[in-house]
mmCIF file of C-alpha atoms in Angstrom:
data_model
loop_
_atom_site.group_PDB
_atom_site.id
_atom_site.type_symbol
_atom_site.label_atom_id
_atom_site.label_comp_id
_atom_site.label_asym_id
_atom_site.label_seq_id
_atom_site.Cartn_x
_atom_site.Cartn_y
_atom_site.Cartn_z
ATOM 1 C CA GLN M 204 213.966 29.006 183.800
ATOM 2 C CA GLY M 205 214.685 28.957 180.087
ATOM 3 C CA ARG M 206 216.507 26.033 178.565
ATOM 4 C CA LEU M 207 217.977 25.295 175.154
ATOM 5 C CA VAL M 208 218.729 21.857 173.765
ATOM 6 C CA GLU M 209 220.670 21.310 170.544
ATOM 7 C CA SER M 210 220.573 18.161 168.457
ATOM 8 C CA GLY M 211 221.387 16.954 164.976
ATOM 9 C CA GLY M 212 225.150 16.815 165.112
ATOM 10 C CA GLY M 213 227.160 13.831 163.970
ATOM 11 C CA LEU M 214 229.831 12.535 161.633
ATOM 12 C CA VAL M 215 229.478 13.434 157.965
ATOM 13 C CA GLN M 216 231.734 13.244 154.928
ATOM 14 C CA PRO M 217 232.986 16.396 153.221
ATOM 15 C CA GLY M 218 230.293 17.747 150.933
ATOM 16 C CA GLY M 219 227.547 16.288 153.071
ATOM 17 C CA SER M 220 224.737 17.964 154.993
ATOM 18 C CA LEU M 221 223.410 18.149 158.521
ATOM 19 C CA ARG M 222 220.525 20.024 160.087
ATOM 20 C CA LEU M 223 220.983 21.206 163.630
ATOM 21 C CA SER M 224 217.977 21.916 165.838
ATOM 22 C CA CYS M 225 217.742 24.157 168.884
ATOM 23 C CA VAL M 226 214.611 23.654 170.976
ATOM 24 C CA ALA M 227 213.713 26.339 173.518
ATOM 25 C CA SER M 228 211.579 25.696 176.589
ATOM 26 C CA GLY M 229 210.629 27.608 179.711
ATOM 27 C CA PHE M 230 210.725 31.057 178.104
ATOM 28 C CA THR M 231 207.730 33.313 178.548
ATOM 29 C CA TRP M 232 208.257 34.993 175.192
ATOM 30 C CA ASP M 233 209.316 33.518 171.864
ATOM 31 C CA HIS M 234 210.292 36.409 169.583
ATOM 32 C CA TYR M 235 213.875 36.536 170.757
ATOM 33 C CA GLY M 236 217.084 36.769 168.792
ATOM 34 C CA VAL M 237 218.854 33.450 168.289
ATOM 35 C CA GLY M 238 222.447 32.787 167.371
ATOM 36 C CA TRP M 239 224.512 29.766 166.442
ATOM 37 C CA PHE M 240 228.120 29.612 167.543
ATOM 38 C CA ARG M 241 230.839 26.988 167.240
ATOM 39 C CA GLN M 242 234.079 26.097 168.930
ATOM 40 C CA ALA M 243 236.729 23.880 167.425
ATOM 41 C CA PRO M 244 239.437 22.213 169.554
ATOM 42 C CA GLY M 245 242.114 24.702 170.509
ATOM 43 C CA LYS M 246 240.232 27.628 169.002
ATOM 44 C CA GLU M 247 238.081 30.398 170.350
ATOM 45 C CA ARG M 248 234.325 30.268 170.021
ATOM 46 C CA GLU M 249 233.117 31.989 166.864
ATOM 47 C CA GLY M 250 229.743 33.219 165.713
ATOM 48 C CA VAL M 251 228.238 31.358 162.778
ATOM 49 C CA SER M 252 224.770 32.757 162.151
ATOM 50 C CA CYS M 253 221.887 34.580 163.792
ATOM 51 C CA ILE M 254 218.250 35.429 163.194
ATOM 52 C CA SER M 255 216.345 38.478 164.367
ATOM 53 C CA SER M 256 213.159 38.499 166.430
ATOM 54 C CA ASN M 257 210.736 38.669 163.497
ATOM 55 C CA ASP M 258 212.911 36.484 161.239
ATOM 56 C CA ASP M 259 213.340 39.371 158.821
ATOM 57 C CA ASN M 260 217.060 39.693 159.316
ATOM 58 C CA THR M 261 219.698 36.991 159.297
ATOM 59 C CA TYR M 262 223.468 37.108 159.342
ATOM 60 C CA TYR M 263 226.184 34.622 158.460
ATOM 61 C CA THR M 264 229.893 34.638 158.981
ATOM 62 C CA ASP M 265 231.763 34.786 155.680
ATOM 63 C CA SER M 266 233.045 31.222 155.837
ATOM 64 C CA VAL M 267 229.523 29.724 155.798
ATOM 65 C CA LYS M 268 227.687 32.105 153.475
ATOM 66 C CA GLY M 269 225.910 30.234 150.722
ATOM 67 C CA ARG M 270 226.271 26.929 152.566
ATOM 68 C CA PHE M 271 224.373 27.387 155.861
ATOM 69 C CA THR M 272 220.792 28.555 156.361
ATOM 70 C CA ILE M 273 219.182 29.589 159.639
ATOM 71 C CA SER M 274 215.412 29.337 160.079
ATOM 72 C CA ARG M 275 212.786 29.185 162.795
ATOM 73 C CA ASP M 276 209.546 27.289 163.484
ATOM 74 C CA TYR M 277 207.594 29.217 166.124
ATOM 75 C CA ALA M 278 205.039 26.420 166.545
ATOM 76 C CA LYS M 279 207.832 24.082 167.619
ATOM 77 C CA ASN M 280 209.900 26.685 169.497
ATOM 78 C CA THR M 281 212.787 25.526 167.350
ATOM 79 C CA VAL M 282 215.538 27.238 165.402
ATOM 80 C CA TYR M 283 217.371 25.263 162.728
ATOM 81 C CA LEU M 284 220.765 25.532 161.120
ATOM 82 C CA GLN M 285 220.837 23.741 157.779
ATOM 83 C CA MET M 286 224.444 23.026 156.885
ATOM 84 C CA ASP M 287 225.248 21.976 153.321
ATOM 85 C CA SER M 288 228.516 21.414 151.462
ATOM 86 C CA LEU M 289 230.232 20.750 154.751
ATOM 87 C CA LYS M 290 233.997 21.056 154.964
ATOM 88 C CA PRO M 291 236.487 19.586 157.444
ATOM 89 C CA GLU M 292 237.031 23.084 158.832
ATOM 90 C CA ASP M 293 233.377 23.128 159.925
ATOM 91 C CA THR M 294 234.225 20.508 162.551
ATOM 92 C CA ALA M 295 233.352 21.929 165.973
ATOM 93 C CA VAL M 296 230.896 21.841 168.833
ATOM 94 C CA TYR M 297 227.913 23.937 167.789
ATOM 95 C CA TYR M 298 225.933 25.941 170.327
ATOM 96 C CA CYS M 299 222.708 27.881 170.057
ATOM 97 C CA ALA M 300 222.040 30.893 172.225
ATOM 98 C CA ILE M 301 219.210 33.317 172.932
ATOM 99 C CA GLU M 302 219.235 37.056 173.341
ATOM 100 C CA PRO M 303 216.047 37.389 175.404
ATOM 101 C CA GLN M 304 214.736 40.652 174.033
ATOM 102 C CA PHE M 305 213.383 42.077 170.810
ATOM 103 C CA VAL M 306 216.216 42.074 168.278
ATOM 104 C CA GLN M 307 215.781 43.934 165.017
ATOM 105 C CA TYR M 308 219.286 43.317 163.736
ATOM 106 C CA CYS M 309 221.104 40.349 165.211
ATOM 107 C CA ALA M 310 224.842 40.023 165.619
ATOM 108 C CA ILE M 311 227.103 37.020 166.042
ATOM 109 C CA VAL M 312 229.014 38.266 169.050
ATOM 110 C CA SER M 313 228.440 36.355 172.242
ATOM 111 C CA GLY M 314 227.946 39.304 174.598
ATOM 112 C CA PRO M 315 224.198 39.893 174.181
ATOM 113 C CA TYR M 316 223.295 36.190 174.418
ATOM 114 C CA GLU M 317 222.242 35.134 177.911
ATOM 115 C CA TYR M 318 221.044 31.549 177.482
ATOM 116 C CA TRP M 319 223.158 28.810 175.927
ATOM 117 C CA GLY M 320 222.622 25.183 175.070
ATOM 118 C CA GLN M 321 224.992 22.350 175.908
ATOM 119 C CA GLY M 322 226.267 21.994 172.358
ATOM 120 C CA THR M 323 226.233 19.307 169.695
ATOM 121 C CA GLN M 324 229.332 17.872 168.025
ATOM 122 C CA VAL M 325 229.717 18.163 164.264
ATOM 123 C CA THR M 326 232.587 16.234 162.685
ATOM 124 C CA VAL M 327 233.307 16.481 158.966
ATOM 125 C CA SER M 328 235.754 13.820 157.889
ATOM 126 C CA SER M 329 236.261 11.172 155.249
#
């Protein structure tokens, strides 16, 4: 059974950086689509970024464009979300998720994603 584990969250001051990691295990195939989502207290979950199966397509929600970067290390079965110039409004629990099929163009809507991690808390505050 596939499993995802996120890490890298924490408390950071505005303008700071964090790198989130999502490690996948138990999957028989590794070229899946991966998305990052977040949920702030009292708000609905929103899509943040995603990466396609061959890493040739990525997508970012408007509020993080130019600040966040998604990447993948196949050797480590890990997808990263580098978050720079963090703002208080980035505070949320961040989740990674897998769409377990070949994905040419990813999308940050939760429907296609079947496997989810437990989340990691990111708090941006002075």
